[in-house]
Short mmCIF file of C-alpha atoms in Angstrom, two decimals:
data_model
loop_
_atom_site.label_atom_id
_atom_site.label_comp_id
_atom_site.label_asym_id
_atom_site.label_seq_id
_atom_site.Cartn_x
_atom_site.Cartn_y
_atom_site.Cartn_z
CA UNK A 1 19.82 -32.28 15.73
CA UNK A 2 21.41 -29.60 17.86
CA UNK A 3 20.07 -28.56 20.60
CA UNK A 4 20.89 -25.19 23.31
CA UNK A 5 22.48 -27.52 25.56
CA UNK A 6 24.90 -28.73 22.39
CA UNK A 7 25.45 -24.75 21.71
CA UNK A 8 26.73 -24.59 25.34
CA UNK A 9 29.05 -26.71 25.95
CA UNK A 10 30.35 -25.94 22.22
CA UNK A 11 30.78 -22.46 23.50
CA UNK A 12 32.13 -23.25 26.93
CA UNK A 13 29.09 -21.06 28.35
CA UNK A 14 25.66 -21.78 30.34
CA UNK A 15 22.55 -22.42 28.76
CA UNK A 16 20.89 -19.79 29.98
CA UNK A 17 23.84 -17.55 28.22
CA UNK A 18 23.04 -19.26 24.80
CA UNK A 19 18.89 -18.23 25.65
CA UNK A 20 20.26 -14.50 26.19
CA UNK A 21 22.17 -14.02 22.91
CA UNK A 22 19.26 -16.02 21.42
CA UNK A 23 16.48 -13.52 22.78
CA UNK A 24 18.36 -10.52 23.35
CA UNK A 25 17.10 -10.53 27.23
CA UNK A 26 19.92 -9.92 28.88
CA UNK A 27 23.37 -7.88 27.70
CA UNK A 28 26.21 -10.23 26.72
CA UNK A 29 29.57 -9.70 26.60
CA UNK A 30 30.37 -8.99 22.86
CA UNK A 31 33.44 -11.98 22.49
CA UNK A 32 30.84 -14.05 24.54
CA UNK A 33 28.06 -13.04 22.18
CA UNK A 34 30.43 -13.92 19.08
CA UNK A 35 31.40 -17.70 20.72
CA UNK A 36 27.44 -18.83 20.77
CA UNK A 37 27.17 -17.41 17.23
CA UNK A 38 30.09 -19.51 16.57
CA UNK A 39 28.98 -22.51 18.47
CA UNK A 40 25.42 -21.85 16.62
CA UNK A 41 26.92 -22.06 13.02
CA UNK A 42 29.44 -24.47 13.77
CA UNK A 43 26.48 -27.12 15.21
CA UNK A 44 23.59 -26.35 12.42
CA UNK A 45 21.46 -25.42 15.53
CA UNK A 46 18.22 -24.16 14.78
CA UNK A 47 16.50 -21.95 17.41
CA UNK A 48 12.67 -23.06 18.25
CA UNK A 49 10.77 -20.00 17.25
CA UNK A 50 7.91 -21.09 19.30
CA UNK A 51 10.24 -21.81 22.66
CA UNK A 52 11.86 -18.06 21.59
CA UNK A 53 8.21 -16.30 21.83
CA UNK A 54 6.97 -17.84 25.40
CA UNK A 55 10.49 -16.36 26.66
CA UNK A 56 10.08 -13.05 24.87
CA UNK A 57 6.60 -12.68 24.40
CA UNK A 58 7.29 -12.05 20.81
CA UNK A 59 6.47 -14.21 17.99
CA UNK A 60 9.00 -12.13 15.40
CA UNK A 61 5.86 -12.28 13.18
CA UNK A 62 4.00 -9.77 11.47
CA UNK A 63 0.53 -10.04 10.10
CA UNK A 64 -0.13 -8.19 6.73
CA UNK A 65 -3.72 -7.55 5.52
CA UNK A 66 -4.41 -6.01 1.96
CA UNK A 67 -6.98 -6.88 -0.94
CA UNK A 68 -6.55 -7.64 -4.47
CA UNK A 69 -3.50 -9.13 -4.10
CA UNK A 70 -3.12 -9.82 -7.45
CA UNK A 71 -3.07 -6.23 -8.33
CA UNK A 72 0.70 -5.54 -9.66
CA UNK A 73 0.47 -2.14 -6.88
CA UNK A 74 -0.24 -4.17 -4.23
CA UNK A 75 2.40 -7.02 -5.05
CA UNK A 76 4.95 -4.20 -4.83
CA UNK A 77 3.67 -3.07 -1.09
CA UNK A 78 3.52 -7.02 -0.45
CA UNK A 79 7.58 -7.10 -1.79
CA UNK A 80 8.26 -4.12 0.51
CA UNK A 81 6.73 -5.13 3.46
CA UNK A 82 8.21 -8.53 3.19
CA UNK A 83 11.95 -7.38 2.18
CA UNK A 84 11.80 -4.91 5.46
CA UNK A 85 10.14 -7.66 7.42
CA UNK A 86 12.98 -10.23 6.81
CA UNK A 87 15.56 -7.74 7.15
CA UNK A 88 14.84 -7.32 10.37
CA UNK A 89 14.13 -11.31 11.38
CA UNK A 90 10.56 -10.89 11.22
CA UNK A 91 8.28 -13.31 9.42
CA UNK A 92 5.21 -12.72 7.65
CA UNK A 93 1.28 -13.93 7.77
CA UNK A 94 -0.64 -13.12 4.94
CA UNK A 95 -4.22 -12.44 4.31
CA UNK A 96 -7.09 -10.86 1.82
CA UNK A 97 -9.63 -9.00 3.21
CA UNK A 98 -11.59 -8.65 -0.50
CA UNK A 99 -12.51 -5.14 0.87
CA UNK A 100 -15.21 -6.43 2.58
CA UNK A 101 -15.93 -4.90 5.72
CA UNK A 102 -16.80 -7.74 7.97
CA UNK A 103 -14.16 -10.07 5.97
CA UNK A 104 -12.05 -7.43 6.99
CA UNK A 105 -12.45 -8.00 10.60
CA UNK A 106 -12.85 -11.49 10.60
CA UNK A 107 -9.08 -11.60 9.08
CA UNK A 108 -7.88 -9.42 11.30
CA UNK A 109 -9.13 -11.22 14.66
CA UNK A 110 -7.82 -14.45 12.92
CA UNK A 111 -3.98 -12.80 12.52
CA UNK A 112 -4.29 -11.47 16.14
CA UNK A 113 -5.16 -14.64 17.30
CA UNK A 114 -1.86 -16.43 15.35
CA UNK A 115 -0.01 -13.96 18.27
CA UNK A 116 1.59 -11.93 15.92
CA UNK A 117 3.56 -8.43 17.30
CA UNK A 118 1.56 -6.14 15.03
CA UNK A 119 -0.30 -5.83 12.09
CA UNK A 120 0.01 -3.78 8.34
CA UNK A 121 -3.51 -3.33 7.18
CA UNK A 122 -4.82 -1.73 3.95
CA UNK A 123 -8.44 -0.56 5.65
CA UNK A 124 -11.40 -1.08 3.65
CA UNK A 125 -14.10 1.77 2.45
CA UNK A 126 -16.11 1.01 5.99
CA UNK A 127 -13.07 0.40 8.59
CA UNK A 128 -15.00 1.08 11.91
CA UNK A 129 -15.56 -2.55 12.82
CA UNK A 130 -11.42 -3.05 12.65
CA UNK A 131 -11.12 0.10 14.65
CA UNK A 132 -13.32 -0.76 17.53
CA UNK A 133 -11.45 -4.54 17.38
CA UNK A 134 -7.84 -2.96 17.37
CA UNK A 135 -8.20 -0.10 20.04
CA UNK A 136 -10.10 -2.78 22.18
CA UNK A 137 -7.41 -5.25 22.04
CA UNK A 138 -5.04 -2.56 22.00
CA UNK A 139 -2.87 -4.24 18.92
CA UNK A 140 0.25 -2.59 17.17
CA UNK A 141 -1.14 -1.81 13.81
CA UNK A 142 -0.38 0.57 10.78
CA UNK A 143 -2.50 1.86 7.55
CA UNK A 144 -0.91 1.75 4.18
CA UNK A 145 -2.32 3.06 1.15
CA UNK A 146 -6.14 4.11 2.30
CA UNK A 147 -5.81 6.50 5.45
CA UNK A 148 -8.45 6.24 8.03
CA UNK A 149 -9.97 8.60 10.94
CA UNK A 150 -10.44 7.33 14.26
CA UNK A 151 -13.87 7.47 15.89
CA UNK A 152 -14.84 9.92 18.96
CA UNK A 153 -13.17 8.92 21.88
CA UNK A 154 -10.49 6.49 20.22
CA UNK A 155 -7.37 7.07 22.14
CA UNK A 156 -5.45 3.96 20.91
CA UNK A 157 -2.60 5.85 18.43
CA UNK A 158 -2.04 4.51 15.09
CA UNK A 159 0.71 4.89 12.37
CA UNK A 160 -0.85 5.49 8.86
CA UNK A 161 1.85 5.70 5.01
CA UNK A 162 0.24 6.41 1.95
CA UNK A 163 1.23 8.72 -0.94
CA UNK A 164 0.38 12.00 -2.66
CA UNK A 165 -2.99 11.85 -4.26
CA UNK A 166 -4.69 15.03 -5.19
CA UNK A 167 -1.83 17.38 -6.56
CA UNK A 168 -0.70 13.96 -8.68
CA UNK A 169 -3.91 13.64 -10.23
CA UNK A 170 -4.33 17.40 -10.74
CA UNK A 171 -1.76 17.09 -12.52
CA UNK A 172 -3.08 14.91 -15.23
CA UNK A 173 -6.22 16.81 -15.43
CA UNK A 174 -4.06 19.85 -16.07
CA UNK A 175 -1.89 18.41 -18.44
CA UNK A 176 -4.87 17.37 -20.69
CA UNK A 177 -5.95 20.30 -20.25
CA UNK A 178 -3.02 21.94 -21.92
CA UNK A 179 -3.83 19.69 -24.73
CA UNK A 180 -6.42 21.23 -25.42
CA UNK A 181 -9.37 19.21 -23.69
CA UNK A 182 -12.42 20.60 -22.47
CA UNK A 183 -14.19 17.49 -21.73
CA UNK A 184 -12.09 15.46 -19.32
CA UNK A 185 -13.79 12.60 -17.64
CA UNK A 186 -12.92 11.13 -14.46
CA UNK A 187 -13.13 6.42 -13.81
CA UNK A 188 -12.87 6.88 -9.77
CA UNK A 189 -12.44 4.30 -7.26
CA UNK A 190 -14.55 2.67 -4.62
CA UNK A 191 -16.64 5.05 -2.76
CA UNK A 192 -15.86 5.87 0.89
CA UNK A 193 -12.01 5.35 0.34
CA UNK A 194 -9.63 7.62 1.01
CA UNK A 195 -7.48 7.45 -1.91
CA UNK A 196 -11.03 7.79 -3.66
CA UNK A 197 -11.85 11.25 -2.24
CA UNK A 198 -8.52 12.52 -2.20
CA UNK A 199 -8.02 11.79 -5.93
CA UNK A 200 -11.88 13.54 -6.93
CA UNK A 201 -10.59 16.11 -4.62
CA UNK A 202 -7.44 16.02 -7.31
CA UNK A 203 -9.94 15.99 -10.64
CA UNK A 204 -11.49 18.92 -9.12
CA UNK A 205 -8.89 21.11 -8.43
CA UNK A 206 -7.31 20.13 -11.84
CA UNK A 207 -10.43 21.35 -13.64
CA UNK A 208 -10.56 24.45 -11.48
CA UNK A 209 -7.05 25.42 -12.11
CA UNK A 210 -7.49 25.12 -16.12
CA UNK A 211 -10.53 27.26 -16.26
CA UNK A 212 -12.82 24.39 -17.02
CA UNK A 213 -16.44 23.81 -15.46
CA UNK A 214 -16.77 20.53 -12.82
CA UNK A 215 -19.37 18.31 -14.82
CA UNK A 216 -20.67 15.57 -12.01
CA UNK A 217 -21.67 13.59 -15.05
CA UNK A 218 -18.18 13.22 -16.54
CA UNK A 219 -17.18 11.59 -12.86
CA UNK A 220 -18.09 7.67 -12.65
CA UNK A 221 -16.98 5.16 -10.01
CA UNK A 222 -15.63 2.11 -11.54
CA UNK A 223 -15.33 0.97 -7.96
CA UNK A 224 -11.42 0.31 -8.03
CA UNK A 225 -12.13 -3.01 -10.03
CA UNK A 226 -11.46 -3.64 -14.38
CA UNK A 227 -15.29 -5.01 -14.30
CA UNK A 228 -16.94 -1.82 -12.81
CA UNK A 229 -14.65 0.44 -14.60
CA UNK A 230 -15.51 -0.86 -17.81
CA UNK A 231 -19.10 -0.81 -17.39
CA UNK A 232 -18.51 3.13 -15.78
CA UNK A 233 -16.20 3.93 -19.07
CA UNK A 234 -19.22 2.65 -20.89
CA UNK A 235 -21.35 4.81 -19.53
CA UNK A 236 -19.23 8.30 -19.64
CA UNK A 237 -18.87 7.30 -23.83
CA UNK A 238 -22.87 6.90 -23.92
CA UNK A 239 -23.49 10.54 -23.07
CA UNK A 240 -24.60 12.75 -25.47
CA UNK A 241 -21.65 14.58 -25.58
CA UNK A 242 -19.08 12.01 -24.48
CA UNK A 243 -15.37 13.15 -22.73
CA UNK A 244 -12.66 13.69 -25.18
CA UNK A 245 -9.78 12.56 -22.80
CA UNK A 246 -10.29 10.71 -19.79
CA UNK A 247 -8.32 9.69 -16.17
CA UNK A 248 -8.60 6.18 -14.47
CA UNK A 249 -8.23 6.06 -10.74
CA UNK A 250 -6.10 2.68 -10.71
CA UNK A 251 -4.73 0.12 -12.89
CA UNK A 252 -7.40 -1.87 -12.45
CA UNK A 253 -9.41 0.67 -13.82
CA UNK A 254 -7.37 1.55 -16.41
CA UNK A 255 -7.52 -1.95 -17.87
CA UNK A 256 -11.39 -1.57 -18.07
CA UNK A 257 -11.23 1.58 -19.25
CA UNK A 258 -9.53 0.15 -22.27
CA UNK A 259 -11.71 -2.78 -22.83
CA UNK A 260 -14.65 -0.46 -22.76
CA UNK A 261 -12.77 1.54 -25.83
CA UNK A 262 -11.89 -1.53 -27.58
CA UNK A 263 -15.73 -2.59 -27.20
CA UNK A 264 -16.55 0.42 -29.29
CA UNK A 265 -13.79 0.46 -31.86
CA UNK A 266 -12.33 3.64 -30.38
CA UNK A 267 -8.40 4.26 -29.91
CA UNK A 268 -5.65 5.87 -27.74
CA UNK A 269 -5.12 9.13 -28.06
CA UNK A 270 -6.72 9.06 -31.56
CA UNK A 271 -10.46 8.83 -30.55
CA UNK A 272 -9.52 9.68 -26.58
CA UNK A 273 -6.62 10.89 -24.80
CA UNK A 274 -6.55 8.49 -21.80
CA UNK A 275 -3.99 9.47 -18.29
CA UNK A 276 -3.52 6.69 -15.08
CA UNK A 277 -2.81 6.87 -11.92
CA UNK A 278 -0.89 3.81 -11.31
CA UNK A 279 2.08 2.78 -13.04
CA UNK A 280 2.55 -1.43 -13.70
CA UNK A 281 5.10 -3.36 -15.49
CA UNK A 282 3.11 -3.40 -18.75
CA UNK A 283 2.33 0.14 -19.07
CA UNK A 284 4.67 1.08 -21.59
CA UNK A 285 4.05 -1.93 -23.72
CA UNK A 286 1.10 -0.84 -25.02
CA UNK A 287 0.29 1.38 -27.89
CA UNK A 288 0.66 4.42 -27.33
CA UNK A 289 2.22 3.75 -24.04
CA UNK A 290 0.18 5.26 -21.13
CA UNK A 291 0.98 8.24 -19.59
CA UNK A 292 0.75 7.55 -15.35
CA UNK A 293 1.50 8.64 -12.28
CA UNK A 294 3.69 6.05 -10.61
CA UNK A 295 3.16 5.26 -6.94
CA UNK A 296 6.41 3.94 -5.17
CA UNK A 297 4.39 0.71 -3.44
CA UNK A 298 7.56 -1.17 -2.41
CA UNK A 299 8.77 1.99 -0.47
CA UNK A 300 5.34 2.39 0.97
CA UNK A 301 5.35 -1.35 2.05
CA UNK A 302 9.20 -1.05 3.52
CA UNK A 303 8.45 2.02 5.61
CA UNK A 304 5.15 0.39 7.09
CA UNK A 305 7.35 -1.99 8.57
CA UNK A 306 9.90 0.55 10.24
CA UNK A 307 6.63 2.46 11.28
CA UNK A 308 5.49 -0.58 13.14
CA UNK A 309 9.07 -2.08 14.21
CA UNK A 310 9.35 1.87 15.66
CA UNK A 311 5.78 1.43 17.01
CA UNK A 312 6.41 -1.81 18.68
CA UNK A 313 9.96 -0.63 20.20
CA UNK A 314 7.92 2.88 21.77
CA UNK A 315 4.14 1.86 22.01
CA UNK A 316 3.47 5.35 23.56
CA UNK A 317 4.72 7.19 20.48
CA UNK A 318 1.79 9.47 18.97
CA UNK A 319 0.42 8.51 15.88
CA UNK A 320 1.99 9.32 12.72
CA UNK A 321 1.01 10.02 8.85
CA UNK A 322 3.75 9.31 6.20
CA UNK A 323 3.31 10.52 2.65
CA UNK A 324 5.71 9.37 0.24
CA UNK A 325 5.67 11.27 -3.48
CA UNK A 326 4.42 10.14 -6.75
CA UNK A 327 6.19 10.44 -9.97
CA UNK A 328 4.82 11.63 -13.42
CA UNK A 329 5.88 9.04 -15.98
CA UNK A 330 4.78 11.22 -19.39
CA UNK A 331 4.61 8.49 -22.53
CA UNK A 332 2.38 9.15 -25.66
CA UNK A 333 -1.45 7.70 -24.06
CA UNK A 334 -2.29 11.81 -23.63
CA UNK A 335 -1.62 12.48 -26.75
CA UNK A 336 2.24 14.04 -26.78
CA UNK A 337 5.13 12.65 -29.32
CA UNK A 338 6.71 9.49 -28.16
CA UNK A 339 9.36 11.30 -26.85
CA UNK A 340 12.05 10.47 -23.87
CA UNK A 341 10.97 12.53 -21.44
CA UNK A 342 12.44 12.50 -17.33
CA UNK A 343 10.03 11.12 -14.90
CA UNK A 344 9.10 13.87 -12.82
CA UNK A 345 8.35 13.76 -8.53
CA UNK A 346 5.04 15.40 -7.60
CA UNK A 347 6.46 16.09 -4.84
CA UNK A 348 10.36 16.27 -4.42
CA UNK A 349 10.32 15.62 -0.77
CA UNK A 350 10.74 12.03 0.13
CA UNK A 351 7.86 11.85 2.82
CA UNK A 352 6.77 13.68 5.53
CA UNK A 353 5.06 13.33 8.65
CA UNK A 354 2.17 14.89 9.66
#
């Protein structure tokens, strides 16, 4: 096996050289620079990473926390965060907090303590454990998906990305509405989330805009999960005058929302129009195929890692919001024609900071 010593004398240079180029520690001369990489190639060498981060202090690692992995939104944000991760040489630690609070923390501490440069984290509904750990140990992290707000007297600055959620899902409520519905019922998420309260918010507004009455018992929290939201979508179709259209929070949701409908022999749009927020692979398989709004995960996962690269290359930067659009995807689940229709930005900007 090669070694740096090898990679010198191949390149008629010192070791120390051969550590520069290696690390980027030191400038190099750029036909210098090219004659290690040639050396390196030529010879098979293999750097030691763990050699490379005593020298640099770096471990070219970043830890990446987020629950319900199996959920296809969150496999997109896990593809985007590792594409822009190994783009840029870094590698990636993975683990699932379940969206339990002290979990949450416990995962967290464990990543920090594997040394790596900074940490992606989707927070859970009660993040103020993770805070107080991350501002004490002072460690490189950003939000995605679920934005949080630091406590009193937290000065340690934090990078958050997430998308559009209220004017998205006002627009589903208002585009039942325009079919016609007066009843529109509302499967939200886990309480104390973000994207929870931003998306009610959403419902709200929606209703308000169409003229139409907010009904607190058309709103039930299926808790972000298929098994709460079918038990929630059970409940909404018990009432005594049930919704005639509803809107699911997530695709996990969405999923119960339908096996609660199947349950009771009822069908989409014919028995209830039915709008998602969340678009997944499947979604226009089934019949009718659902009408969504689509959430761009693997951008959201790709521009947490140029937040924290950024973050890690300037630690004294502010913090910094990114909101990336959502996209109507309008099928046949609301009750329109099957027709071809173009997918439409909720907000035509590509992000913005705030």
């Amino acid at each position: 096996m090669a070694t740096m010593v090898d990679v010198a004398a191949h390149a008629g240079v010192s070791v120390a050289t051969v550590s520069h180029v290696l690390n980027d520690t030191r400038p190099v001369l750029p036909h210098t620079r090219q004659a290690v990489l040639d050396a390196i190639d030529a010879l098979g060498y293999t750097p030691n990473a763990l050699a490379r981060s005593l020298v640099t202090s770096r471990t070219r690692s970043i830890g990446l926390a987020v629950s319900a992995i199996s959920n296809p939104y969150f496999t997109d944000i896990l593809q985007g965060v590792e594409a822009g991760a190994l783009e840029q040489g870094y590698g990636l630690l993975l683990a699932d907090p379940h969206d339990d609070p002290r979990h949450e923390r416990k995962v967290v501490q464990l990543l920090h303590e594997r040394r790596v440069d900074g940490l992606i984290v989707a927070p859970s509904a009660d993040p103020d454990a993770l805070l107080r750990y991350l501002g004490r140990h002072r460690v490189p992290t950003v939000f995605l998906d679920r934005l949080v707000e630091a406590p009193a007297g937290h000065s340690f600055a934090f990078d958050q990305v997430c998308t559009e959620n209220a004017a998205p899902m006002a627009r589903l409520v208002a585009h039942l509405a325009e079919r016609g519905h007066r009843r529109i019922g509302l499967v939200a998420g886990l309480p104390g989330l973000s994207t929870t309260t931003e998306r009610i918010s959403g419902y709200r507004h929606g209703l308000a805009g169409a003229g139409l009455p907010y009904d607190e018992r058309l709103v039930v929290h299926g808790d972000s999960v298929t098994e709460a939201a079918e038990r929630a979508t059970g409940a909404l179709l018990s009432l005594g005058a049930p919704p005639t259209a509803l809107v699911t929070g997530n695709n996990a949701m969405t999923i119960g929302a339908l096996r609660a409908l199947r349950e009771r022999g009822l069908s989409v749009p014919d028995d209830l129009a039915l709008c998602c927020f969340d678009d997944f692979a499947w979604a226009d398989l089934f019949t009718p195929r659902l009408t969504v709004i689509s959430q761009p995960g693997k951008e959201i996962g790709e521009q947490a890692v140029r937040l924290l690269l950024e973050r890690l290359a300037a630690p004294e930067l502010p913090g910094r919001t990114v909101r990336l659009p959502c996209v109507f995807v309008h099928r046949g689940s609301c009750g329109c024609a099957e027709t071809v229709r173009p997918e439409i930005p909720e907000n035509h900007a590509k992000g913005s900071l705030s």
